[in-house]
């Protein structure tokens, strides 16, 4: 070791306090051959070992991207292998697949045990949320910073948590099922700290809110502030009571306009929905895009609309109505149908619920409906007053 080297017991706190500047080495006295290299511009973990008569000194990664524990585990594995004559730093990337390849393998296996709707949801979220940034990276090269960057660009706390869970699931599959990664490999998605999602109760829109929202939606569509595909996606969600994912991934081949029928693929499988005149009007007004199988075409050629949250918020602001989520459109349709006299079993079939109790949860009354009921009850009983 050079004069610019020194040995001490390294910890995460000590490593975090090391600043770039002045080339030197800090060796960990608890693991011979493992340390930190400091240069003018960076600090990185290194491992120093011999293969036969040849000595090698290899960088394991930046101290900003790897934790002390991760780097030490990797160094220990490298040193043990070196004593057996195996250089893991040379072989570590040999035959290692990309994250996309591992994802594809995992999904093919999941298709044997998950519903088609679940697989569709997995693939749709992956394609939109994290495969563009992680897909081409070798699965063993993905760092906590890569995961943080990918998940950081995902809108909404629930979506972030969902994306992080799928990333973690993929890397665990690579390590535990396919053994592309050593058992000591720490999942980079484990270290991501996410804010807990706030689960707001669903709410049903009042008729006056729907009227204001509809007027604002029509005005913004006429002014080309939102596309006809997005405007009609929102309309059909409310008219048919569809889940956001169901309506967003709806394809033309599943719509039979002459028979006024539409086949929806949901969490509980396929279900057929009758297309009312209002729904037919929305579909007739939706332009078909050549080369795109989806009813509600997005900006990317051949792909559906990716997200509605930002533009939905813009319409709500224009209408001056209280905030609501895309799922609340489905909730409003169900509540409205039940309030108008539809029997709960028919609404259960419309929504695709397997359990009637789920549908009965939509039977709650809003403040406006409670007020109307009270007034009608008072009118009915007024005859007893003298």
PDB file of C-alpha atoms in Angstrom, residues 14-22 24 26 35-46 59-66:
ATOM      1  CA  UNK A  14     -17.344   7.292   7.880  1.00  0.00           C
ATOM      2  CA  UNK A  15     -17.850   6.605   4.165  1.00  0.00           C
ATOM      3  CA  UNK A  16     -20.564   9.292   3.946  1.00  0.00           C
ATOM      4  CA  UNK A  17     -18.110  11.782   5.446  1.00  0.00           C
ATOM      5  CA  UNK A  18     -15.331  11.135   2.906  1.00  0.00           C
ATOM      6  CA  UNK A  19     -14.938  14.045   0.498  1.00  0.00           C
ATOM      7  CA  UNK A  20     -13.212  13.936  -2.929  1.00  0.00           C
ATOM      8  CA  UNK A  21      -9.789  15.537  -3.166  1.00  0.00           C
ATOM      9  CA  UNK A  22      -6.234  14.293  -2.944  1.00  0.00           C
ATOM     10  CA  UNK A  24      -5.597   8.274  -1.456  1.00  0.00           C
ATOM     11  CA  UNK A  26      -8.820   4.065   2.878  1.00  0.00           C
ATOM     12  CA  UNK A  35     -11.549  -0.106   0.790  1.00  0.00           C
ATOM     13  CA  UNK A  36     -12.410   3.283  -0.654  1.00  0.00           C
ATOM     14  CA  UNK A  37     -10.445   5.103  -3.348  1.00  0.00           C
ATOM     15  CA  UNK A  38     -10.510   8.888  -3.199  1.00  0.00           C
ATOM     16  CA  UNK A  39      -9.639  11.092  -6.181  1.00  0.00           C
ATOM     17  CA  UNK A  40     -10.109  14.757  -6.986  1.00  0.00           C
ATOM     18  CA  UNK A  41     -13.555  14.158  -8.462  1.00  0.00           C
ATOM     19  CA  UNK A  42     -15.031  11.064  -6.830  1.00  0.00           C
ATOM     20  CA  UNK A  43     -14.970   8.398  -4.127  1.00  0.00           C
ATOM     21  CA  UNK A  44     -15.526   4.734  -4.967  1.00  0.00           C
ATOM     22  CA  UNK A  45     -15.352   1.324  -3.330  1.00  0.00           C
ATOM     23  CA  UNK A  46     -12.524  -0.951  -4.501  1.00  0.00           C
ATOM     24  CA  UNK A  59     -13.644  -0.481  -8.631  1.00  0.00           C
ATOM     25  CA  UNK A  60     -16.971  -1.792  -7.319  1.00  0.00           C
ATOM     26  CA  UNK A  61     -18.914   1.429  -7.718  1.00  0.00           C
ATOM     27  CA  UNK A  62     -19.416   4.946  -6.448  1.00  0.00           C
ATOM     28  CA  UNK A  63     -19.970   5.445  -2.726  1.00  0.00           C
ATOM     29  CA  UNK A  64     -22.993   7.541  -3.707  1.00  0.00           C
ATOM     30  CA  UNK A  65     -24.658   4.609  -5.460  1.00  0.00           C
ATOM     31  CA  UNK A  66     -23.646   1.647  -3.301  1.00  0.00           C
TER      32      UNK A  66
END
